[in-house]
Amino acid sequence: MMGDIIHLLPDSIANQIAAGEVVQRPASVVKELLENSIDAGSQSITLLVKEAGKTLVQVIDDGSGMSETDARMSFERHATSKIRKSEDLFKIQTMGFRGEALASIAAVAQVELKTKRSQDELGCKICIEASKLKSQETVACSIGTSLSVKNLFFNVPARRNFLKSNPVEMRHILDEFHRVALAHPQIEFSLFHNDLEVYHLMPGKLSQRIIAIFGKNYQKQMASCEEATPLMKIKGYIGRPENSKKSKGQQFFFVNKRYIRHAYLHHAVLTAFEGLIPADSFPFYVLFLEIDPVHIDINIHPTKTEVKFDDERSIYAIVQAAVRKSLSVHNLSPALDFEVDVNIASNTLHFKTAIEENPLYQGTGSSGGTKSYMPNYTPKSQNPQDWESFYENLKKNTPEENPAFEPEHSPELLTFPSKANQISGKGLFEEDTQIRRNFQIHNQFIISQVQSGILLIHQKAAQERILFDKYLQNLQKKTGLSQRLLFPVEIELNPSDFQLILEIEIEIRNLGFIFDVLPKNSILLKGVPTEAIHENEHELFEGFLEQFKNYQSQLSMDKHTLLARSLSKRATQRLRKALNNLEINALIDQLFASTNPNFAPDGHPCFVKLSLDELSAFFVN
Ligand code: ADP
Ligand code: MG
């Protein structure tokens, strides 16, 4: 009829729309192709990637292969060999089942498929570009399938431009590769990037696979975790509490060998670790849950990293119990000494919000304690109410406890007009600056006599503030000075950290690190920033990287600020240093010449001020 305007979309357009969901970036292609190879029963799978997958993603397997007809069919939408009827949806054993991937990929790339089954003499080769069949021919090839995807999004410039830098895209590819390789340790995997071999993983046990992926040092860092209940089985490894990291990324759940994200189950693991690790850190785990597919629904998201369980609470309880058991069976809990482990002790103080860098800071809402900055004063009074009200007064000095707190305007805070600071804080300190009355105690604190009382300065926080300013300036002006190492150290990184280094290479050099990039994911560290205070350069560098990843995942700040914060934090981590008088005075001068003497970059106060009245109040009422 005239005037009817609705018509069916041609397949090529429908596929391109579907591709928007399935294919977001080269890593999505990697995931789909690897999973197809696994579903095809392959023993050995090779992944070739060029320019972080932007120009080529190719997967070669030795699996079942396809007949000529199936090969052609595989690119049709909703074409799958994996389910036939709707009931099958509830007992899925394969990775794929939607029959969408190849059709979607072929809609937005140039695809070449070569495949042969064991019973066939010859294989077949099919070329498809933007859903259009370009050629189909019979060829001689080996058993299995090779699928190459060239120039992803060549026909969708908007999406192509949307792709991130090569290092970023490569990190996503590595993430997918890690997940698939962990889920199938019995399969041999290789990964080549721009013709360089990144991984060659031999078939073996899960523990061997973990070590092959994450590095030899994981050998001593993990404990097995197993549990069997009628509802489900758990198998896998958890990391020792002391090896927990401050960045996410090494937490893996697999349900029936399918990688999933699950905030609720992640929480179950975290609560099992509660009290053993600092609040802001993440334990390593690779946990496989095996459960009858009738209890799960994997159909809720096209990229299938989410799963719904019909009985989430029981699953939660089982996961938590399994992890707890593993921690106690392996005796991991008592091995931890909070007093001795500097890493952990230093983390128990922790502001959720960075005050000055965060313009949204309103002085409310954070809950961590800063009480350790308060005098440790617990008088054995007969009348507890008295001292509590006294203590309340003290508490108001800390921003967290006082909801009205505003860093810039609080009368409790000392503010310094920037020019005046340069002249060593005149006015604040005793008139007679020749004889400054500053003392260091326990290599950790400095007591400084000021006109109206004393300042108790936290040496580490002060140093962190000073270094942060310095590093930020170095980054902006590209002026970081280096101290050459007598003996350069080779640092072996895992491939994803290596990619990260390449991504921020210029900035790291501007900070003052000197290094050569070596093949095979290593660097040769030859120099470190002059001001960095650390005995072990290797540790400094890795800690800095770790810190950066952690901040990057949690804070939205510009790269320079994140880098300066990461390095200043790590460079001062174990700071307990005896200072002579000159150094003490220099530290105080630099602190009060800094951009914000009141706080370290992460919001910890750098000092508390006690007035003479407050001091007297300790003794007389
Ligand atoms: P799905 O995996 O959801 O079934 P795909 O579009 O990924 O959908 O694949 C379509 C079909 O092509 C699969 O069902 C399978 O029969 C076939 N296929 C894809 N890749 C391979 C492979 N590497 N080896 C053998 N068969 C394959
Ligand atoms: Mg598939």
PDB file of N, CA, C and O and ligand atoms in Angstrom, residues 32-33 35-36 39 82 95-102 304, ligand 2:
ATOM      1  N   GLU A  32      35.730 -13.505  21.485  1.00  0.00           N
ATOM      2  CA  GLU A  32      34.805 -14.340  20.715  1.00  0.00           C
ATOM      3  C   GLU A  32      35.540 -15.434  19.951  1.00  0.00           C
ATOM      4  O   GLU A  32      35.108 -16.583  19.933  1.00  0.00           O
ATOM      5  N   LEU A  33      36.663 -15.068  19.334  1.00  0.00           N
ATOM      6  CA  LEU A  33      37.378 -16.068  18.538  1.00  0.00           C
ATOM      7  C   LEU A  33      37.992 -17.143  19.427  1.00  0.00           C
ATOM      8  O   LEU A  33      37.938 -18.331  19.111  1.00  0.00           O
ATOM      9  N   GLU A  35      36.941 -18.129  22.297  1.00  0.00           N
ATOM     10  CA  GLU A  35      35.875 -18.986  22.819  1.00  0.00           C
ATOM     11  C   GLU A  35      35.355 -19.955  21.760  1.00  0.00           C
ATOM     12  O   GLU A  35      35.051 -21.104  22.065  1.00  0.00           O
ATOM     13  N   ASN A  36      35.276 -19.489  20.515  1.00  0.00           N
ATOM     14  CA  ASN A  36      34.866 -20.411  19.455  1.00  0.00           C
ATOM     15  C   ASN A  36      35.860 -21.555  19.321  1.00  0.00           C
ATOM     16  O   ASN A  36      35.470 -22.697  19.129  1.00  0.00           O
ATOM     17  N   ASP A  39      35.252 -23.956  22.144  1.00  0.00           N
ATOM     18  CA  ASP A  39      34.042 -24.740  21.884  1.00  0.00           C
ATOM     19  C   ASP A  39      34.286 -25.815  20.823  1.00  0.00           C
ATOM     20  O   ASP A  39      33.615 -26.843  20.815  1.00  0.00           O
ATOM     21  N   LYS A  82      25.337 -24.649  18.604  1.00  0.00           N
ATOM     22  CA  LYS A  82      25.471 -24.966  20.023  1.00  0.00           C
ATOM     23  C   LYS A  82      24.160 -25.135  20.774  1.00  0.00           C
ATOM     24  O   LYS A  82      24.133 -25.810  21.800  1.00  0.00           O
ATOM     25  N   MET A  95      30.861 -21.991  25.439  1.00  0.00           N
ATOM     26  CA  MET A  95      31.110 -20.567  25.673  1.00  0.00           C
ATOM     27  C   MET A  95      30.113 -19.729  24.878  1.00  0.00           C
ATOM     28  O   MET A  95      29.529 -18.792  25.364  1.00  0.00           O
ATOM     29  N   GLY A  96      29.979 -20.072  23.600  1.00  0.00           N
ATOM     30  CA  GLY A  96      29.063 -19.321  22.742  1.00  0.00           C
ATOM     31  C   GLY A  96      27.708 -19.995  22.719  1.00  0.00           C
ATOM     32  O   GLY A  96      27.555 -21.108  23.209  1.00  0.00           O
ATOM     33  N   PHE A  97      26.716 -19.322  22.231  1.00  0.00           N
ATOM     34  CA  PHE A  97      25.409 -19.948  22.003  1.00  0.00           C
ATOM     35  C   PHE A  97      24.490 -19.010  21.244  1.00  0.00           C
ATOM     36  O   PHE A  97      23.442 -19.395  20.767  1.00  0.00           O
ATOM     37  N   ARG A  98      24.901 -17.749  21.082  1.00  0.00           N
ATOM     38  CA  ARG A  98      23.993 -16.802  20.474  1.00  0.00           C
ATOM     39  C   ARG A  98      24.077 -16.801  18.957  1.00  0.00           C
ATOM     40  O   ARG A  98      23.187 -16.282  18.292  1.00  0.00           O
ATOM     41  N   GLY A  99      25.201 -17.314  18.442  1.00  0.00           N
ATOM     42  CA  GLY A  99      25.358 -17.289  17.001  1.00  0.00           C
ATOM     43  C   GLY A  99      25.427 -15.888  16.447  1.00  0.00           C
ATOM     44  O   GLY A  99      24.996 -15.618  15.334  1.00  0.00           O
ATOM     45  N   GLU A 100      25.954 -14.982  17.222  1.00  0.00           N
ATOM     46  CA  GLU A 100      25.989 -13.585  16.803  1.00  0.00           C
ATOM     47  C   GLU A 100      27.380 -13.107  16.449  1.00  0.00           C
ATOM     48  O   GLU A 100      27.543 -12.162  15.698  1.00  0.00           O
ATOM     49  N   ALA A 101      28.386 -13.762  17.062  1.00  0.00           N
ATOM     50  CA  ALA A 101      29.716 -13.172  17.030  1.00  0.00           C
ATOM     51  C   ALA A 101      30.268 -13.041  15.619  1.00  0.00           C
ATOM     52  O   ALA A 101      30.630 -11.943  15.191  1.00  0.00           O
ATOM     53  N   LEU A 102      30.322 -14.151  14.903  1.00  0.00           N
ATOM     54  CA  LEU A 102      30.947 -14.077  13.585  1.00  0.00           C
ATOM     55  C   LEU A 102      30.189 -13.134  12.659  1.00  0.00           C
ATOM     56  O   LEU A 102      30.794 -12.360  11.923  1.00  0.00           O
ATOM     57  N   LYS A 304      28.129 -11.239  28.141  1.00  0.00           N
ATOM     58  CA  LYS A 304      28.120 -12.449  28.958  1.00  0.00           C
ATOM     59  C   LYS A 304      29.142 -12.487  30.099  1.00  0.00           C
ATOM     60  O   LYS A 304      29.622 -13.533  30.444  1.00  0.00           O
TER      61      LYS A 304
HETATM   62 MG    MG B   2      31.003 -17.843  19.474  1.00  0.00          MG
END
